[in-house]
N, CA and C atoms as an extended XYZ file, in Angstrom:
561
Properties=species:S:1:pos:R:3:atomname:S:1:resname:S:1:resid:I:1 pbc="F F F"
N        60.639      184.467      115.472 N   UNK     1
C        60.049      183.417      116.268 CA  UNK     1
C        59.524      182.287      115.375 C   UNK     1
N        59.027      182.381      114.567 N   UNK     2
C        58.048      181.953      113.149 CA  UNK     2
C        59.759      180.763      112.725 C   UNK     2
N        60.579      180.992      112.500 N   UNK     3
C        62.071      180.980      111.911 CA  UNK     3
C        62.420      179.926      112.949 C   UNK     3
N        62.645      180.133      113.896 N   UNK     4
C        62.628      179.087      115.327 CA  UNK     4
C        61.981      177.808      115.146 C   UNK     4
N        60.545      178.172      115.094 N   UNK     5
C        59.788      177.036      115.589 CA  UNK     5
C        60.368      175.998      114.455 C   UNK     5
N        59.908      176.956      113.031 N   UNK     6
C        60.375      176.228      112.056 CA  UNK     6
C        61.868      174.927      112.081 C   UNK     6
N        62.441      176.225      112.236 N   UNK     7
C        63.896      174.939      112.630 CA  UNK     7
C        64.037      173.800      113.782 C   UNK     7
N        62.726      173.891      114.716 N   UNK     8
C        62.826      173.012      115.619 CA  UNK     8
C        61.983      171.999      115.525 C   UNK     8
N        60.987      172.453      114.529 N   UNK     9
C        60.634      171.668      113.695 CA  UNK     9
C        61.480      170.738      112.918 C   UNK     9
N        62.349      170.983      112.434 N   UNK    10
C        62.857      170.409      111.203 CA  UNK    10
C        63.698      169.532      111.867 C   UNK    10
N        64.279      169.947      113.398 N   UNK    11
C        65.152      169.429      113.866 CA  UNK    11
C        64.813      168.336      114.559 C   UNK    11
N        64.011      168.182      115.351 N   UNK    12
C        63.685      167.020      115.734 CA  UNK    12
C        62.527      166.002      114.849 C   UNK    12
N        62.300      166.418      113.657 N   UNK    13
C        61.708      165.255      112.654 CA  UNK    13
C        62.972      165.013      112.292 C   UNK    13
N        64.023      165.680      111.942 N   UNK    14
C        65.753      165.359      111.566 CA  UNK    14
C        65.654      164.219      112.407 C   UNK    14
N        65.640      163.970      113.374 N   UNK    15
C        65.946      163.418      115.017 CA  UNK    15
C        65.255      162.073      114.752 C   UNK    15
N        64.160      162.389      114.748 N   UNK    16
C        63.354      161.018      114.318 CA  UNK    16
C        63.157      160.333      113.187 C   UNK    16
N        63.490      160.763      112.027 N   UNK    17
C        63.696      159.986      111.028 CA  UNK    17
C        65.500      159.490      110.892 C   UNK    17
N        66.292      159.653      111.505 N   UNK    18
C        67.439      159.358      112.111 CA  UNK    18
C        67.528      158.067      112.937 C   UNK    18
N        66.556      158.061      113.766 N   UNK    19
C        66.121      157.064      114.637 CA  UNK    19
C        65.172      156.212      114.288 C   UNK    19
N        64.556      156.885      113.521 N   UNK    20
C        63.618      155.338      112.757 CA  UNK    20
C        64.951      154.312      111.899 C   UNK    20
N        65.503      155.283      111.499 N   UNK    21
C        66.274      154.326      110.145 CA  UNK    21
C        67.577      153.589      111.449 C   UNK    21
N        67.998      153.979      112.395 N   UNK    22
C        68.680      153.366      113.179 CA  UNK    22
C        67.918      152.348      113.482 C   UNK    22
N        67.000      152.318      114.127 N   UNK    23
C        65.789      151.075      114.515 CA  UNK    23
C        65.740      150.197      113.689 C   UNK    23
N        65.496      150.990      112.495 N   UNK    24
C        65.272      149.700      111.296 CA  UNK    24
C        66.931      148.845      111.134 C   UNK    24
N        67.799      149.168      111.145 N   UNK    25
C        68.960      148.884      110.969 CA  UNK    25
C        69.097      148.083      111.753 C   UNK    25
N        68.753      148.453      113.176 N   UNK    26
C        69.153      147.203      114.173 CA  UNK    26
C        67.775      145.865      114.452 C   UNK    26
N        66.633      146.589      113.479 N   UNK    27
C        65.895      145.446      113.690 CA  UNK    27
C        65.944      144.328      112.466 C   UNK    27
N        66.982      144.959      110.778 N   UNK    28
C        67.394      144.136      109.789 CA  UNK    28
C        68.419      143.339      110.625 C   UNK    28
N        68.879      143.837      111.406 N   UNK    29
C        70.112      143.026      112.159 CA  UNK    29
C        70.062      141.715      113.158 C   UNK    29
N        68.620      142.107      113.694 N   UNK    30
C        68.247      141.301      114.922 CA  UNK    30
C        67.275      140.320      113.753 C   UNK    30
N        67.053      140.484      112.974 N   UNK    31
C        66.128      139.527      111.862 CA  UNK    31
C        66.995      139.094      111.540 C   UNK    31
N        68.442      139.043      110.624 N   UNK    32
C        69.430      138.759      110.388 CA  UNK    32
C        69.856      137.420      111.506 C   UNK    32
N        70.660      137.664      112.491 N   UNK    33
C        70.804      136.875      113.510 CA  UNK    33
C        69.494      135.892      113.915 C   UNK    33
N        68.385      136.019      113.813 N   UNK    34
C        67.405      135.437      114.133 CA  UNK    34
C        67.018      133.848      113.147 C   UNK    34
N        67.801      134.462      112.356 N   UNK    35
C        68.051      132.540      111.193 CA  UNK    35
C        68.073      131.567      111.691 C   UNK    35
N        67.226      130.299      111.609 N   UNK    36
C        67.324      129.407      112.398 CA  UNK    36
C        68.094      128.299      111.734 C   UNK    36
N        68.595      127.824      111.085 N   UNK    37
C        69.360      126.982      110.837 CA  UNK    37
C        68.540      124.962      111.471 C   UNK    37
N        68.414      124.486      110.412 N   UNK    38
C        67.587      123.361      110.531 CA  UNK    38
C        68.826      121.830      110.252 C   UNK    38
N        68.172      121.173      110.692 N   UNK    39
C        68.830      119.403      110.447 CA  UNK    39
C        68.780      119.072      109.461 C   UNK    39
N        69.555      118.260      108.440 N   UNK    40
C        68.962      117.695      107.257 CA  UNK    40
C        69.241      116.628      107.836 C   UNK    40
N        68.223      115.611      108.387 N   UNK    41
C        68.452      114.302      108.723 CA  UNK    41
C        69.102      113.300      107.483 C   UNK    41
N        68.331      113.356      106.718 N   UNK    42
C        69.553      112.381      105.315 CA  UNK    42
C        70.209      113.092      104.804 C   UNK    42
N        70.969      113.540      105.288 N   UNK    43
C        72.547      113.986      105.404 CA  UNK    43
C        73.721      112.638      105.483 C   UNK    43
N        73.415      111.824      106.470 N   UNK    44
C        74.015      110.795      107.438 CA  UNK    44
C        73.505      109.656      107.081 C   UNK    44
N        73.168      109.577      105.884 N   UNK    45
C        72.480      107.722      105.659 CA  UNK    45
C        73.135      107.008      104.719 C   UNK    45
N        74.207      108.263      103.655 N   UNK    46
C        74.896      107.385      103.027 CA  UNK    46
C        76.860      107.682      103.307 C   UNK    46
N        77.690      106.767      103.136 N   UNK    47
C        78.939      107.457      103.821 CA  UNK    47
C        79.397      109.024      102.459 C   UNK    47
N        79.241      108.791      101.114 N   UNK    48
C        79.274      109.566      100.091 CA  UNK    48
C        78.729      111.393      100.549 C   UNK    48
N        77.143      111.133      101.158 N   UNK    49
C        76.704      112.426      101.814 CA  UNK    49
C        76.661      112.854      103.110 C   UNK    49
N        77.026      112.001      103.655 N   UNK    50
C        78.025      112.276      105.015 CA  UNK    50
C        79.081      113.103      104.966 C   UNK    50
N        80.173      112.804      104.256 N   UNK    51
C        81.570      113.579      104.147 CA  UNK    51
C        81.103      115.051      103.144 C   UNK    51
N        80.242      114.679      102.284 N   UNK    52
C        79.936      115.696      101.618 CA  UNK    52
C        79.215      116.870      102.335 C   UNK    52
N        78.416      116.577      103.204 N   UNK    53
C        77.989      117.723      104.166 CA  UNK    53
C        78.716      118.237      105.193 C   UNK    53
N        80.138      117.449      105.400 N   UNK    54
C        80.799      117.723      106.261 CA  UNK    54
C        81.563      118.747      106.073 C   UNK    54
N        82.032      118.553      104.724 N   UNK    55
C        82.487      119.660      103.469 CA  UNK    55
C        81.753      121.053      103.534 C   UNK    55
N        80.513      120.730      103.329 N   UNK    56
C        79.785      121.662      102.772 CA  UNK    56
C        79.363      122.646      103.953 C   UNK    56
N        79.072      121.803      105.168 N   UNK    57
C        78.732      123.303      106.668 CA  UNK    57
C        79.686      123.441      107.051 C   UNK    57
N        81.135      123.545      107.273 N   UNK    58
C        82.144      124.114      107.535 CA  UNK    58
C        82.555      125.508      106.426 C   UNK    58
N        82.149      125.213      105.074 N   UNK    59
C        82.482      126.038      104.023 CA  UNK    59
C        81.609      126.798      103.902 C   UNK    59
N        82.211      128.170      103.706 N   UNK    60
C        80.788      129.170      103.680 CA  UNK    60
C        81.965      130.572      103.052 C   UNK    60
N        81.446      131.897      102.029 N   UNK    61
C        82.352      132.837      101.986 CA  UNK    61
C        82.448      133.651      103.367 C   UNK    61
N        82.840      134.770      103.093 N   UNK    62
C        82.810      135.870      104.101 CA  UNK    62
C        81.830      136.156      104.771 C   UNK    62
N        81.119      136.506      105.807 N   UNK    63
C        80.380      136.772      106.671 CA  UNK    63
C        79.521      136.260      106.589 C   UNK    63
N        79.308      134.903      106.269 N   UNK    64
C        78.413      133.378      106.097 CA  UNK    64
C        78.135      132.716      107.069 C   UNK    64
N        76.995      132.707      107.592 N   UNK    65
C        76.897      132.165      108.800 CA  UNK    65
C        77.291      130.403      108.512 C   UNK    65
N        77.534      129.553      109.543 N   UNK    66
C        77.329      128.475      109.506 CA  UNK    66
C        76.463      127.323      110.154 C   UNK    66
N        75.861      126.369      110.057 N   UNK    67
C        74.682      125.580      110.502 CA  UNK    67
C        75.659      125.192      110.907 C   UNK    67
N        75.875      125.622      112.553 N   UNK    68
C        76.520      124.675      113.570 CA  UNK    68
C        75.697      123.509      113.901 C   UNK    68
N        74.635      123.296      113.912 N   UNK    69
C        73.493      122.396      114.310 CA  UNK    69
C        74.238      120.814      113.174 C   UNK    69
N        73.652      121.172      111.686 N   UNK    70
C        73.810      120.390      110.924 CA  UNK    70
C        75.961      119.837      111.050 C   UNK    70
N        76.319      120.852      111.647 N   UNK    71
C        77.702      120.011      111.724 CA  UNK    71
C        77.588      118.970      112.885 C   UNK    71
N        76.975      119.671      114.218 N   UNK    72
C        77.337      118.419      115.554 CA  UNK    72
C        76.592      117.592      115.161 C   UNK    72
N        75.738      117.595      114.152 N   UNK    73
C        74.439      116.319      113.811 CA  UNK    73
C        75.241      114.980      113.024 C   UNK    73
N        76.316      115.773      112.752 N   UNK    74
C        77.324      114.555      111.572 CA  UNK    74
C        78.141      113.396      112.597 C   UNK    74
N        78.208      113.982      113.856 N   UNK    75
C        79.360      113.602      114.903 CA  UNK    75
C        78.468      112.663      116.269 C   UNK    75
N        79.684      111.340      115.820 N   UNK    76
C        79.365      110.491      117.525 CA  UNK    76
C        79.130      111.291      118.756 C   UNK    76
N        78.617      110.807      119.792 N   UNK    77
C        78.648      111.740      121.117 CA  UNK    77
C        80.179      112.076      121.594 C   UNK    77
N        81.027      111.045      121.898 N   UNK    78
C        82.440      111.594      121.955 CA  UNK    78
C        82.993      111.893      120.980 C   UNK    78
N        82.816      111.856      119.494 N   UNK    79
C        83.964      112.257      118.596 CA  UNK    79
C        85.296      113.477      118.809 C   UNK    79
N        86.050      113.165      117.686 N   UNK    80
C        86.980      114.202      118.730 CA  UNK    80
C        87.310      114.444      116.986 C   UNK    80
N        87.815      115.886      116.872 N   UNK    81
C        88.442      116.393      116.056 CA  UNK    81
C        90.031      116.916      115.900 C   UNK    81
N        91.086      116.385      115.664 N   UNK    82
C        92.271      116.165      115.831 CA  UNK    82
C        93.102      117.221      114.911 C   UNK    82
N        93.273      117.973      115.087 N   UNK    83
C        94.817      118.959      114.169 CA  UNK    83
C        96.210      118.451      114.376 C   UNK    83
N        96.662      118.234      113.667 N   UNK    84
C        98.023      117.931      113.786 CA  UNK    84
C        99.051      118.906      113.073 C   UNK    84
N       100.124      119.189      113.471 N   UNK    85
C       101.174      120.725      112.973 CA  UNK    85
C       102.514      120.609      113.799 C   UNK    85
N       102.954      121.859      113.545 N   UNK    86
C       104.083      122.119      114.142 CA  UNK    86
C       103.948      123.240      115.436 C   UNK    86
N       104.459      123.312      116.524 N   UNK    87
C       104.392      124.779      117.488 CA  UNK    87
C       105.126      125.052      116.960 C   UNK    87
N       105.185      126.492      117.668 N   UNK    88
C       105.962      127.800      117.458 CA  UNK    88
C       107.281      127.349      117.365 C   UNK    88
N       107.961      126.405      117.919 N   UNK    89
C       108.904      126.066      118.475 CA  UNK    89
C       109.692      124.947      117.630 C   UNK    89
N       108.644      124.713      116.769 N   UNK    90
C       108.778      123.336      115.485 CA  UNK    90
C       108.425      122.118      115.815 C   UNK    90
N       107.657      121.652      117.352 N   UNK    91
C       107.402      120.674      117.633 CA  UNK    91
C       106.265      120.093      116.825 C   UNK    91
N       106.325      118.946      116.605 N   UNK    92
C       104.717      118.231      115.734 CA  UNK    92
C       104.009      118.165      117.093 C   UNK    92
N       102.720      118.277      116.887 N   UNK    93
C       101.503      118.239      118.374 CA  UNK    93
C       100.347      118.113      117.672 C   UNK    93
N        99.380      117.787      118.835 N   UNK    94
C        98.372      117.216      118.173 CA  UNK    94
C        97.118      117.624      119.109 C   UNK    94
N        96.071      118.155      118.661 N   UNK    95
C        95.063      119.314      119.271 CA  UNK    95
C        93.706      118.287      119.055 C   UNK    95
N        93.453      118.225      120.465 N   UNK    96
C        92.015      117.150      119.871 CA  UNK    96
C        90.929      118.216      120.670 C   UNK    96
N        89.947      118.227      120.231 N   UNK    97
C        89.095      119.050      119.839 CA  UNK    97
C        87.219      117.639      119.954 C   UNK    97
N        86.453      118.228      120.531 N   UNK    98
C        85.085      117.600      120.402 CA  UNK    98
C        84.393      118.931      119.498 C   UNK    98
N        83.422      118.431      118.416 N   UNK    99
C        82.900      119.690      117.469 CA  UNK    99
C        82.140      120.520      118.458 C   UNK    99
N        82.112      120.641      119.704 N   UNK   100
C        81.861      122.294      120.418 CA  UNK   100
C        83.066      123.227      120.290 C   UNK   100
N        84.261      122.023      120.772 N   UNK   101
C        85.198      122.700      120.439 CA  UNK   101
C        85.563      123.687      119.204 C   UNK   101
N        85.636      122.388      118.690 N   UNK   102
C        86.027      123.151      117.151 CA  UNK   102
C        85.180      124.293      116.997 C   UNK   102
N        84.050      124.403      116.985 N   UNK   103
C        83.597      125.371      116.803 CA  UNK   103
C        83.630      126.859      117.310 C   UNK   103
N        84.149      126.740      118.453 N   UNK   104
C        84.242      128.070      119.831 CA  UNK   104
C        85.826      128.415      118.779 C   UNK   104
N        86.501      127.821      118.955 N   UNK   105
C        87.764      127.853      118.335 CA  UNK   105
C        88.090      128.221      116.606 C   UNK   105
N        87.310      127.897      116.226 N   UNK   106
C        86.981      128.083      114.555 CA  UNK   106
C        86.473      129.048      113.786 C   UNK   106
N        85.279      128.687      114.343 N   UNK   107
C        84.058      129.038      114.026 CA  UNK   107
C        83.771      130.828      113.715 C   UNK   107
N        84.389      131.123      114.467 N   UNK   108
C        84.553      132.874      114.455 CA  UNK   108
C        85.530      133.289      113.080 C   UNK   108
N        86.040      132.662      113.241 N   UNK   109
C        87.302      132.504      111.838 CA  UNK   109
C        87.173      132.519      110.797 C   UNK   109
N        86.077      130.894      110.502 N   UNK   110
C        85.883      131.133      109.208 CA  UNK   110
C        84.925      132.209      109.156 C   UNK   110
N        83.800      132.533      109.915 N   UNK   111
C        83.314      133.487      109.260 CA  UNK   111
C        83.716      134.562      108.860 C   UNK   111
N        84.591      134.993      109.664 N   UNK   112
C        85.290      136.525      109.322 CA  UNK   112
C        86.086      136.143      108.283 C   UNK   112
N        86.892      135.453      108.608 N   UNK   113
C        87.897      135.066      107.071 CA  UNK   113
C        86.855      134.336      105.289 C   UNK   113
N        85.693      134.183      105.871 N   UNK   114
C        85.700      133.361      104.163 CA  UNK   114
C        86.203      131.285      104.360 C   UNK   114
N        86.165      130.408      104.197 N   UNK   115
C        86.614      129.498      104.490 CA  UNK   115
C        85.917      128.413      103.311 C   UNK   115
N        86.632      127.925      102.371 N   UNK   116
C        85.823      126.844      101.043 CA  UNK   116
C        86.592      125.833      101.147 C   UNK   116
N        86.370      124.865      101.653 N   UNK   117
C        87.207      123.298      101.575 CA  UNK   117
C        86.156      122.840      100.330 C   UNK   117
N        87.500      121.701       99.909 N   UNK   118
C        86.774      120.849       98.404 CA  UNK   118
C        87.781      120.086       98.548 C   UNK   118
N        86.878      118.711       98.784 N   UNK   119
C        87.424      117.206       98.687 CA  UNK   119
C        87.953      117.327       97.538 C   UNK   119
N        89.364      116.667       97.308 N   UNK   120
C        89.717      116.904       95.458 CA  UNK   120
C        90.050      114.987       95.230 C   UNK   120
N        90.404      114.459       96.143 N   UNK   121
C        90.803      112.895       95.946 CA  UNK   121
C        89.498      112.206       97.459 C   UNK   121
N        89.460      111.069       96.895 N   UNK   122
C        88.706      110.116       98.081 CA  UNK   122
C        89.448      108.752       98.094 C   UNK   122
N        90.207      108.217       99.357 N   UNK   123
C        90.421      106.640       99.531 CA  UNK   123
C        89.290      105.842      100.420 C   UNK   123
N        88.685      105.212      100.356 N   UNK   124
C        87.605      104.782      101.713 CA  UNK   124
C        88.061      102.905      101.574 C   UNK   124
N        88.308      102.840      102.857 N   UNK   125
C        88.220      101.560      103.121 CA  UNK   125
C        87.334      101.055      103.907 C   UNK   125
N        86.749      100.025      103.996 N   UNK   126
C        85.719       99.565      104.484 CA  UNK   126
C        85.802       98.220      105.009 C   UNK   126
N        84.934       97.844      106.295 N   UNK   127
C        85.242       96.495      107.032 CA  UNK   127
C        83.867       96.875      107.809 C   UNK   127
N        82.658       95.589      107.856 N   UNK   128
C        81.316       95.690      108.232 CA  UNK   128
C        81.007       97.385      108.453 C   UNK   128
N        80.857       97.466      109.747 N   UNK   129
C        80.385       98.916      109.883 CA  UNK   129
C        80.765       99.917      109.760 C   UNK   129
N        82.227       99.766      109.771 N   UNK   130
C        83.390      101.165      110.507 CA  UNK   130
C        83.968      101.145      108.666 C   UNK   130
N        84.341      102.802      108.331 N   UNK   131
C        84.970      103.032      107.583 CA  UNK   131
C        86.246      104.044      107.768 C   UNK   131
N        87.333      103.918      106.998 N   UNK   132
C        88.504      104.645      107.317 CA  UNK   132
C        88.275      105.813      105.649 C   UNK   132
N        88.564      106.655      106.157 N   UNK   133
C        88.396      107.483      104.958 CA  UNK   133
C        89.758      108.810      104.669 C   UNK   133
N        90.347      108.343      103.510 N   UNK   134
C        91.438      109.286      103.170 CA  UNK   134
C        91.250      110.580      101.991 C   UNK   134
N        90.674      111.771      103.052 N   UNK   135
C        89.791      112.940      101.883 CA  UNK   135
C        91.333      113.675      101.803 C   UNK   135
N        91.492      113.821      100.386 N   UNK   136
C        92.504      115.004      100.541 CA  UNK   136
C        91.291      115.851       99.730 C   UNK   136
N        92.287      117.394      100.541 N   UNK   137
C        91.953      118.927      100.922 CA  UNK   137
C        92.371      119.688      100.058 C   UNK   137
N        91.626      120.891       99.042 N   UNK   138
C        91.856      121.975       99.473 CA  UNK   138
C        91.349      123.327       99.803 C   UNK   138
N        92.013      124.339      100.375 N   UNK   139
C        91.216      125.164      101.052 CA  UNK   139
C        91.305      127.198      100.326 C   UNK   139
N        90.553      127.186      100.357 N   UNK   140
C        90.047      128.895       99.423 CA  UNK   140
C        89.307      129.489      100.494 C   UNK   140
N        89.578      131.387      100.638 N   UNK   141
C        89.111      132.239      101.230 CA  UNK   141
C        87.892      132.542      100.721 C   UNK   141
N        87.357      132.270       98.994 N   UNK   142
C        86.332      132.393       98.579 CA  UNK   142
C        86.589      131.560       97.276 C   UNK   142
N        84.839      130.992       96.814 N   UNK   143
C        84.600      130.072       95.772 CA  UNK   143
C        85.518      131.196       94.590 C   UNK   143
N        85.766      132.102       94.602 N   UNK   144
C        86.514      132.906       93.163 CA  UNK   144
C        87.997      132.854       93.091 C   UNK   144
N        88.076      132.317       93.904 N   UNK   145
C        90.095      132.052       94.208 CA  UNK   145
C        90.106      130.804       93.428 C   UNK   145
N        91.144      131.597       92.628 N   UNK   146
C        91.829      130.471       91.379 CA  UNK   146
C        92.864      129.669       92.001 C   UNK   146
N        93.410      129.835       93.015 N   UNK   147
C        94.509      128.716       93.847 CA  UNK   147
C        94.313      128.860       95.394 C   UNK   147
N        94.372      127.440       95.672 N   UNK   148
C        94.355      127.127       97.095 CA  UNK   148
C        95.118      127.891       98.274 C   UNK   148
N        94.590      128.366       99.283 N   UNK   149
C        95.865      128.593      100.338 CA  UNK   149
C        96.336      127.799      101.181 C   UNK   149
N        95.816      126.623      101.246 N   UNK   150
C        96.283      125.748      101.876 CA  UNK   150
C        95.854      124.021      101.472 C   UNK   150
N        96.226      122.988      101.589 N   UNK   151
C        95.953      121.554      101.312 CA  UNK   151
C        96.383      120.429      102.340 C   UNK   151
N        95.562      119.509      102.111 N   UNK   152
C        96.345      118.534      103.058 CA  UNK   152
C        95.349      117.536      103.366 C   UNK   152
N        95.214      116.780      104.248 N   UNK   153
C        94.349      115.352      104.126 CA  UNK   153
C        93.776      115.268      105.452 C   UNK   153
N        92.331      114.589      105.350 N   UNK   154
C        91.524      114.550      106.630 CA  UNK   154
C        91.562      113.108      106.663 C   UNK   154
N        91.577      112.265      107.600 N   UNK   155
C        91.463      111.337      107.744 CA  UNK   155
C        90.092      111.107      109.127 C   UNK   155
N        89.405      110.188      108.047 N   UNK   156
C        88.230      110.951      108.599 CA  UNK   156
C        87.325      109.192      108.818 C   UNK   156
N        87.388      108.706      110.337 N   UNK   157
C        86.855      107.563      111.055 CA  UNK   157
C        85.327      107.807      110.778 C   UNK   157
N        84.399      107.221      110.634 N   UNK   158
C        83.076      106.588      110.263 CA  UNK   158
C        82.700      105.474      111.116 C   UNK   158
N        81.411      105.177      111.267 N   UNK   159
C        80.488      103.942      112.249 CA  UNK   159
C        79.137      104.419      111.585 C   UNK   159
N        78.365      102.818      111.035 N   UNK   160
C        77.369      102.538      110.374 CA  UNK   160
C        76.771      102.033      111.393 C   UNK   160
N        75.140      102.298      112.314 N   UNK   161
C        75.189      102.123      112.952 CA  UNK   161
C        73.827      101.121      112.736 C   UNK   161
N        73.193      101.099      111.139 N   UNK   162
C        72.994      100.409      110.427 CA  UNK   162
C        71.330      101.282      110.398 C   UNK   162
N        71.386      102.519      110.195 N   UNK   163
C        70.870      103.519      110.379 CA  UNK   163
C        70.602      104.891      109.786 C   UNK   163
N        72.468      104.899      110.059 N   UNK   164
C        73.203      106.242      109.392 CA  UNK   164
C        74.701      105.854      109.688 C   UNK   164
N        75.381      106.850      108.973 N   UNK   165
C        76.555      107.320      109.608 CA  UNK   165
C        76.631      107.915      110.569 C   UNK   165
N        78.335      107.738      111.368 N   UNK   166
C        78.391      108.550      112.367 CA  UNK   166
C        79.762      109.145      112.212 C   UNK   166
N        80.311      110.285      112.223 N   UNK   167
C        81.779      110.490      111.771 CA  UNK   167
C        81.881      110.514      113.723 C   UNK   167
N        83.156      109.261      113.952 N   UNK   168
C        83.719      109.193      115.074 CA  UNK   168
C        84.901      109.962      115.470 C   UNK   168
N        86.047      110.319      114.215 N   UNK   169
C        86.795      110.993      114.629 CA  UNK   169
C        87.464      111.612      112.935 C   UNK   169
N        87.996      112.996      113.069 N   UNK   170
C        88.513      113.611      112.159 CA  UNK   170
C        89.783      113.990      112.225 C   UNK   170
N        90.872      113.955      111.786 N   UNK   171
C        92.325      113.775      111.896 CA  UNK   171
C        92.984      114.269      110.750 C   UNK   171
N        93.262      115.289      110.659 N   UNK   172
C        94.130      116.082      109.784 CA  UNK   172
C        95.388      116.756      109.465 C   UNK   172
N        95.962      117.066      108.765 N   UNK   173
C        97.428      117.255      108.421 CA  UNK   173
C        97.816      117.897      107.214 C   UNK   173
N        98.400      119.002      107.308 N   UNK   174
C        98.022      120.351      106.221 CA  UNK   174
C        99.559      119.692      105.786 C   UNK   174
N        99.950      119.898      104.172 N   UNK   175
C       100.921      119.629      103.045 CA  UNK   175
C       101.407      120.707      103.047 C   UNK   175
N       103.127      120.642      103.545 N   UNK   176
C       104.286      121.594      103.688 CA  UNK   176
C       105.325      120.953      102.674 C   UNK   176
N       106.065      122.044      102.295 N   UNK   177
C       106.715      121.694      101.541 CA  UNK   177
C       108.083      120.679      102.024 C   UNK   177
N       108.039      120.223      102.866 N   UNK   178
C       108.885      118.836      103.475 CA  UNK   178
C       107.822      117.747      103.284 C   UNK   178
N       106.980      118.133      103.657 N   UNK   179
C       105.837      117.005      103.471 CA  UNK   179
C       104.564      116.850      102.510 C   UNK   179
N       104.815      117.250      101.218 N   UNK   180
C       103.604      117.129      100.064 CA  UNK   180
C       103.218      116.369      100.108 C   UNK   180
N       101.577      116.111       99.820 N   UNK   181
C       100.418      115.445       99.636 CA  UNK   181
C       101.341      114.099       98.531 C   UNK   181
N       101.007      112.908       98.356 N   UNK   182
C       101.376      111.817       97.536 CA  UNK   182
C       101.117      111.890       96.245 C   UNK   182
N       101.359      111.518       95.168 N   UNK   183
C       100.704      111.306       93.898 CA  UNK   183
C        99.246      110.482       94.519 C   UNK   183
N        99.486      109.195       95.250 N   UNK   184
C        98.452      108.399       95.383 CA  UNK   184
C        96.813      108.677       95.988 C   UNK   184
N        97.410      110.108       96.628 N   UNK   185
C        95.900      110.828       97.132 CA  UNK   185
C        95.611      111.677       96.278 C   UNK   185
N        96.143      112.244       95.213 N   UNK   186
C        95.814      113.136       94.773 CA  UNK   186
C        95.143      113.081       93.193 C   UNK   186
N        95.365      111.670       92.914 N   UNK   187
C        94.761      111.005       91.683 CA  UNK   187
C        93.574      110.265       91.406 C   UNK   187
């Protein structure tokens, strides 16, 4: 009897220190998720750290959260985000996207996948407020990848609203081997 209690003893402190450390697990988890992610208002005041943050909250390694906040903060009220490719089928098409979009659509992606863009060339043209901007791309699963998996150029609309920046629209086009990036963007 003595032998019993003992083991039922043992068994349900088994039980509960089982369940404490589960608790704790899901309350590192719910602290985890609980990150609040903040604005950097001068982010958007010069066009140089504009594109550069645009860079920088999309890119994150593996299971990296991202400041969705600080991305829609970069973007006009309508902006639209544009992919351009081939379908299944080989057609060129063109996917426009507002950054909720992009994000519902994305956003799950890069995190699970890892996702590092790095501006490697800049063209910017400029006329009073509005700037046209030619970023070529490239793109790494993590900052330790010695070669790109993918490249290609954002063309990326701007409005000075004499304030900040506003990125109005983003327009991109990944480099296939029919269609490589130029010497002229890439120098």
């Amino acid at each position: 009897m003595k032998k019993l209690i003992i083991l039922v003893l043992v068994s349900v402190l088994s039980i509960n220190l089982q369940a404490q450390d589960k608790h704790k697990d899901k309350g590192e988890k719910l602290e985890k998720e609980a990150v609040e992610f903040t604005v950097d208002s001068t982010a958007v005041l010069t066009l140089d750290k504009t594109i550069e943050t645009l860079y920088n909250v999309i890119s994150g390694e593996k299971d990296e959260e991202r400041n969705w906040k600080q991305f829609k903060f970069l973007f006009s009220s309508d902006a639209k985000l544009i992919a351009s490719g081939k379908d299944k089928e080989g057609h060129l098409k063109v996917v426009y996207m507002s950054p909720g979009d992009y994000i519902k659509s994305s956003g799950k992606w890069l995190v699970e996948n890892g996702f590092i863009e790095k501006e490697i060339h800049r063209k910017v043209d400029t006329f009073g407020n509005i700037a046209q901007v030619f970023s070529t791309y490239e793109c790494f699963k993590s900052k330790t990848d010695p070669t790109p998996f993918m490249r290609g150029i954002n063309s990326i609309q701007l409005l000075n609203d004499g304030e900040r920046w506003w990125i109005v629209n983003v327009f991109w086009s990944q480099e296939t081997d029919k269609h490589p990036i130029p010497a002229r963007y890439l120098n």
